[in-house]
Amino acid sequence: MLLSVILLNIKDSHSYAKESLYTIEQQLAVDWGIDVELLIVNKSKPLNLDNFPILKSVANQITLSESVELKNIIDECKGDYFTLLGLNEGFMSMIAVNTICKNIIDSPVDCADYQTLYLTEQNECYSSPVGFVINKEWAKNTSPAICPFPTDDLMYWTRLCLQSNVENIMSYDNTLFIAYDSSTETEVSTTESVMLCVASSIRRSKKLAETYYNELAKTCYDAWYLTKDMPIKDSARIRIKLSAALKSLPDISVMNLSNMQVDIPGNENDGDIKEFQAYMNKIMEGLK
Amino acid sequence: MKKLSIIIPYHNEDESLITPLYRSLEEQVLVDWNEVEIIVSNNCEEPKKLTKFFKQFPKIYPHIKYIECAEKSGMGQNRQNGLNCATGKYVMFCDSDDSLLTLTSIGSVLYALNEDREWYSSSVMRIEKTSLYQNKSAVVDMTAGTYLLHGKVFKLDEIKKIGISFNNNLFAYEDFYFLFLVSSAGYPFVRLPEDIYAWKNRTSSVSGMNGAGNNYSNKYVVDSFIYLYYGVQALEASNELSPELMRSAVSVALTNINRERYRLSNSDSIADEVAALIYNDFGRYVKEGIEVANQFDDASISYFMSWVESIKSLDVETFRHKYKIPKATKYIYPESVEVKYIE
């Protein structure tokens, strides 16, 4: 089997599943059960699929238990590749799955990275593994620090692309995924968004080598700006994560970081820039 | 004034067949539905009641205009009824059994319409499962399919001004006919920012019937003929036809003929006649058509060229009579048909 679409319902909060499920139900030119499987991972009970006749007939629903833990979930899927969807995520295109399969056959890379339309308040500052199609064997054979899942934190899969120095990655311009807004998860999303800011910098860096550092500075700034007015307990968490993210970048030394040119286009607030620079200096001090 | 009218001809198809289209409309994002109307035109003699069905789609439900034609009519007339009721600045057609391609299809159309051009087009993705692809589901990018009505948007005022309408004599291929007339107006098709339409190939549809299910001895060749025949009609009507469109039509015809060439080698008479038509009317486009359809191998091209060379004369009128192909009148406008609005 070529691909496993894994829908993670690990919080049992069914309210966001509807739109996402419709986008899966509507997929065209997919031979479910032959080339592609749909694996729904539930925390305690199966999703009710009565309104989704196609999904009902093809989905394999599993519930987490002592024998089936989230960290082992990719052992449960049959596809050579897998892609992870959160509850508020789905496919933008009706031929997304077909396109992904075609690309797997044409270019069997370790990790494929597709564009996502974000309808979230955070827009690009949104943390989730959405948009990645990952080779299962590669994931299993990569450092144990990356795989399997250590927690139920989906962000971990974004970090995968930060920490593991994926060499064999292919970035596509097609917008195949969509992320809907999930207002009750704002706090989590905002926190995690910091990570994605950095992650997206890495993604972009594959194409924008010359402006790599400026891009990184920009995204770090975005992350900082987004969260600077948050309560201290939240911002502390974020600073820790941002520090960890910067530290984990495989090819950026502290020296390089300290040479970053903070040039934020369109932002004329010097006070913010100075505050951000002070913040980054603190982080870099911590990394030495 | 609405910005866009989406016209959906309907003929009492099962709800399960038409659900994907309405679901794909309902799930559109970044759309102000107040700018859009959806016209569902039912031409069945005993029309189904669809209110309950439509209510499953609360976002689009208030914007659906459902009409019934009081008398039996063909597909061309059904499309025309929808067109006659449209109030949007632009119109596009969706067939009941198809689907929009992405969740931003309508949003991207509305965005593109700000340019205020006459015609817009995008590629159509054909969804099919045939022995050609080992019975696996496939998506075929019909980039060359400029002859398709789908995935295109037309300015309604221009349609009316020029006097283009569907031919209500046609039970099938009314869309090709319409499009050839549109193309003959000479406006360029402006490319939409994304591909918007998924066309599902169904063997049970009129145009999708296989050899066992219809009266034609050679379906693909007849298809090819129809494309080209109405091209001629439009050419006659306008004295101007886009070479790009004709190259595309020839390319499609050649593709279909190539698919059937082994059967054609048994010298089916209709195939000969079609070949002659192609030669007589489109000879100057054949070479370019072959270049467009560059997927042919040398053997196919040689075969095709020798075939057309071998048949240089044909009585078109005999052909028209034999296959009951109506001769198009110049920009015919349909007779009025009583249309009932259903609130």
Tab-separated table of N, CA, C and O in Angstrom, chain A residues 194 224 228 234-244 275 279 282-283:
chain	number	residue	atom	x	y	z
A	194	VAL	N	5.157	29.229	17.392
A	194	VAL	CA	6.545	29.674	17.425
A	194	VAL	C	7.423	28.661	16.703
A	194	VAL	O	8.295	29.022	15.912
A	224	TRP	N	8.325	35.973	17.986
A	224	TRP	CA	8.461	36.785	19.200
A	224	TRP	C	7.321	37.808	19.282
A	224	TRP	O	6.695	37.983	20.315
A	228	LYS	N	4.721	38.250	22.382
A	228	LYS	CA	5.395	39.098	23.386
A	228	LYS	C	4.442	39.616	24.458
A	228	LYS	O	4.871	39.926	25.557
A	234	ASP	N	3.109	31.602	29.751
A	234	ASP	CA	3.053	31.101	28.374
A	234	ASP	C	4.298	31.505	27.600
A	234	ASP	O	4.878	30.720	26.858
A	235	SER	N	4.700	32.769	27.771
A	235	SER	CA	5.852	33.225	27.000
A	235	SER	C	7.112	32.484	27.434
A	235	SER	O	8.015	32.266	26.642
A	236	ALA	N	7.157	32.113	28.693
A	236	ALA	CA	8.321	31.344	29.163
A	236	ALA	C	8.404	30.014	28.426
A	236	ALA	O	9.473	29.600	27.979
A	237	ARG	N	7.256	29.369	28.291
A	237	ARG	CA	7.229	28.098	27.553
A	237	ARG	C	7.723	28.318	26.127
A	237	ARG	O	8.476	27.527	25.571
A	238	ILE	N	7.269	29.412	25.573
A	238	ILE	CA	7.618	29.671	24.181
A	238	ILE	C	9.108	29.943	24.030
A	238	ILE	O	9.752	29.452	23.122
A	239	ARG	N	9.645	30.709	24.983
A	239	ARG	CA	11.073	31.010	24.902
A	239	ARG	C	11.895	29.723	24.980
A	239	ARG	O	12.883	29.564	24.268
A	240	ILE	N	11.450	28.855	25.832
A	240	ILE	CA	12.163	27.578	25.953
A	240	ILE	C	12.113	26.835	24.623
A	240	ILE	O	13.108	26.315	24.133
A	241	LYS	N	10.931	26.821	24.023
A	241	LYS	CA	10.775	26.101	22.756
A	241	LYS	C	11.558	26.766	21.635
A	241	LYS	O	12.167	26.096	20.799
A	242	LEU	N	11.520	28.087	21.636
A	242	LEU	CA	12.245	28.795	20.583
A	242	LEU	C	13.750	28.551	20.733
A	242	LEU	O	14.448	28.293	19.745
A	243	SER	N	14.217	28.608	21.956
A	243	SER	CA	15.638	28.327	22.206
A	243	SER	C	15.993	26.935	21.723
A	243	SER	O	17.009	26.735	21.044
A	244	ALA	N	15.131	25.992	22.080
A	244	ALA	CA	15.400	24.598	21.705
A	244	ALA	C	15.403	24.454	20.192
A	244	ALA	O	16.233	23.746	19.625
A	275	GLU	N	13.774	45.559	21.233
A	275	GLU	CA	13.351	44.596	22.244
A	275	GLU	C	13.590	43.162	21.748
A	275	GLU	O	14.053	42.303	22.489
A	279	TYR	N	16.120	40.270	23.118
A	279	TYR	CA	15.593	38.926	23.390
A	279	TYR	C	16.443	37.856	22.702
A	279	TYR	O	16.813	36.842	23.295
A	282	LYS	N	19.726	37.353	24.329
A	282	LYS	CA	19.596	36.537	25.535
A	282	LYS	C	19.583	35.058	25.166
A	282	LYS	O	20.244	34.234	25.796
A	283	ILE	N	18.812	34.757	24.115
A	283	ILE	CA	18.734	33.366	23.682
A	283	ILE	C	20.115	32.868	23.242
A	283	ILE	O	20.557	31.796	23.614
